[in-house]
Amino acid sequence: YMHHSCESMINNYGEDEEQVAQIVRLMVAVSLFNREIDVEAQVPDEAERATLKDEFVKALEAACEADPNTLLAGAVDTAVKDALN
């Protein structure tokens, strides 16, 4: 899935929201691993972690809307970084 842009992901899997979510979750896991981030340790409060998800989704949507041809993995990584800062 690493070769997909935001647009190609939607073109290929847009009808299957669960598949898109699963692919994005995998990319988030890679981003967190590469950044050596343990979200539960860094943000122990469950309510705060829920807001991180909202911030992540907003950041990912903004990145993909700004440039639909950007690699999805890069957009996910940037959204992870932005949500945690």
C-alpha positions as a LaTeX table, in Angstrom:
\begin{tabular}{lrrr}
\hline
Residue & $x$ (\AA) & $y$ (\AA) & $z$ (\AA) \\
\hline
Tyr1 & 0.00 & 0.00 & 0.00 \\
Met2 & 2.99 & 2.29 & 0.37 \\
His3 & 2.87 & 3.25 & $-3.32$ \\
His4 & $-0.60$ & 4.80 & $-3.08$ \\
Ser5 & $-1.31$ & 8.48 & $-3.20$ \\
Cys6 & $-4.29$ & 9.89 & $-1.36$ \\
Glu7 & $-6.21$ & 9.93 & $-4.63$ \\
Ser8 & $-5.24$ & 6.43 & $-5.77$ \\
Met9 & $-6.25$ & 5.01 & $-2.39$ \\
Ile10 & $-9.73$ & 6.50 & $-2.79$ \\
Asn11 & $-9.91$ & 5.42 & $-6.43$ \\
Asn12 & $-8.99$ & 1.83 & $-5.53$ \\
Tyr13 & $-10.65$ & 1.37 & $-2.14$ \\
Gly14 & $-13.01$ & 4.32 & $-1.66$ \\
Glu15 & $-16.10$ & 2.14 & $-1.69$ \\
Asp16 & $-14.74$ & 0.06 & 1.20 \\
Glu17 & $-14.35$ & 2.41 & 4.17 \\
Glu18 & $-13.18$ & $-0.41$ & 6.44 \\
Gln19 & $-10.37$ & $-1.30$ & 4.00 \\
Val20 & $-9.27$ & 2.35 & 3.79 \\
Ala21 & $-9.31$ & 2.61 & 7.59 \\
Gln22 & $-7.31$ & $-0.61$ & 7.95 \\
Ile23 & $-4.66$ & 0.60 & 5.49 \\
Val24 & $-4.39$ & 3.97 & 7.24 \\
Arg25 & $-4.10$ & 2.22 & 10.63 \\
Leu26 & $-1.20$ & 0.14 & 9.28 \\
Met27 & 0.53 & 3.30 & 8.07 \\
Val28 & $-0.06$ & 4.96 & 11.45 \\
Ala29 & 1.54 & 1.96 & 13.15 \\
Val30 & 4.62 & 2.27 & 10.92 \\
Ser31 & 4.83 & 6.01 & 11.60 \\
Leu32 & 4.57 & 5.53 & 15.37 \\
Phe33 & 7.15 & 2.73 & 15.28 \\
Asn34 & 9.58 & 4.79 & 13.20 \\
Arg35 & 9.18 & 7.74 & 15.55 \\
Glu36 & 9.50 & 5.43 & 18.60 \\
Ile37 & 6.24 & 6.75 & 20.03 \\
Asp38 & 4.13 & 4.86 & 22.54 \\
Val39 & 0.87 & 6.78 & 22.44 \\
Glu40 & $-0.51$ & 5.24 & 25.63 \\
Ala41 & 2.65 & 6.20 & 27.53 \\
Gln42 & 2.86 & 9.66 & 26.00 \\
Val43 & $-0.87$ & 10.41 & 26.38 \\
Pro44 & $-2.16$ & 8.32 & 29.30 \\
Asp45 & $-5.55$ & 10.04 & 29.43 \\
Glu46 & $-8.06$ & 8.16 & 27.25 \\
Ala47 & $-10.12$ & 11.29 & 26.53 \\
Glu48 & $-7.00$ & 13.10 & 25.30 \\
Arg49 & $-6.17$ & 10.16 & 23.05 \\
Ala50 & $-9.65$ & 10.42 & 21.54 \\
Thr51 & $-8.96$ & 14.04 & 20.62 \\
Leu52 & $-5.69$ & 12.94 & 19.00 \\
Lys53 & $-7.68$ & 10.81 & 16.60 \\
Asp54 & $-9.81$ & 13.80 & 15.61 \\
Glu55 & $-6.71$ & 15.96 & 15.16 \\
Phe56 & $-5.07$ & 13.23 & 13.09 \\
Val57 & $-8.10$ & 12.87 & 10.80 \\
Lys58 & $-8.28$ & 16.64 & 10.27 \\
Ala59 & $-4.56$ & 16.83 & 9.47 \\
Leu60 & $-4.75$ & 13.86 & 7.08 \\
Glu61 & $-7.79$ & 15.25 & 5.29 \\
Ala62 & $-6.11$ & 18.66 & 4.95 \\
Ala63 & $-2.93$ & 17.11 & 3.51 \\
Cys64 & $-4.85$ & 14.99 & 1.02 \\
Glu65 & $-7.09$ & 17.87 & $-0.03$ \\
Ala66 & $-4.08$ & 20.16 & $-0.50$ \\
Asp67 & $-2.34$ & 17.63 & $-2.76$ \\
Pro68 & $-4.31$ & 14.53 & $-3.79$ \\
Asn69 & $-1.20$ & 13.13 & $-5.49$ \\
Thr70 & 0.89 & 13.13 & $-2.33$ \\
Leu71 & 1.92 & 9.70 & $-1.12$ \\
Leu72 & $-0.58$ & 8.55 & 1.47 \\
Ala73 & 2.19 & 7.20 & 3.71 \\
Gly74 & 3.82 & 10.64 & 3.80 \\
Ala75 & 0.51 & 12.34 & 4.50 \\
Val76 & $-0.18$ & 9.86 & 7.32 \\
Asp77 & 3.28 & 10.37 & 8.82 \\
Thr78 & 2.89 & 14.15 & 8.75 \\
Ala79 & $-0.59$ & 13.91 & 10.27 \\
Val80 & 0.76 & 11.71 & 13.07 \\
Lys81 & 3.50 & 14.25 & 13.79 \\
Asp82 & 1.04 & 17.16 & 13.70 \\
Ala83 & $-1.49$ & 15.44 & 15.94 \\
Leu84 & 1.12 & 14.68 & 18.57 \\
Asn85 & 2.61 & 18.18 & 18.64 \\
\hline
\end{tabular}
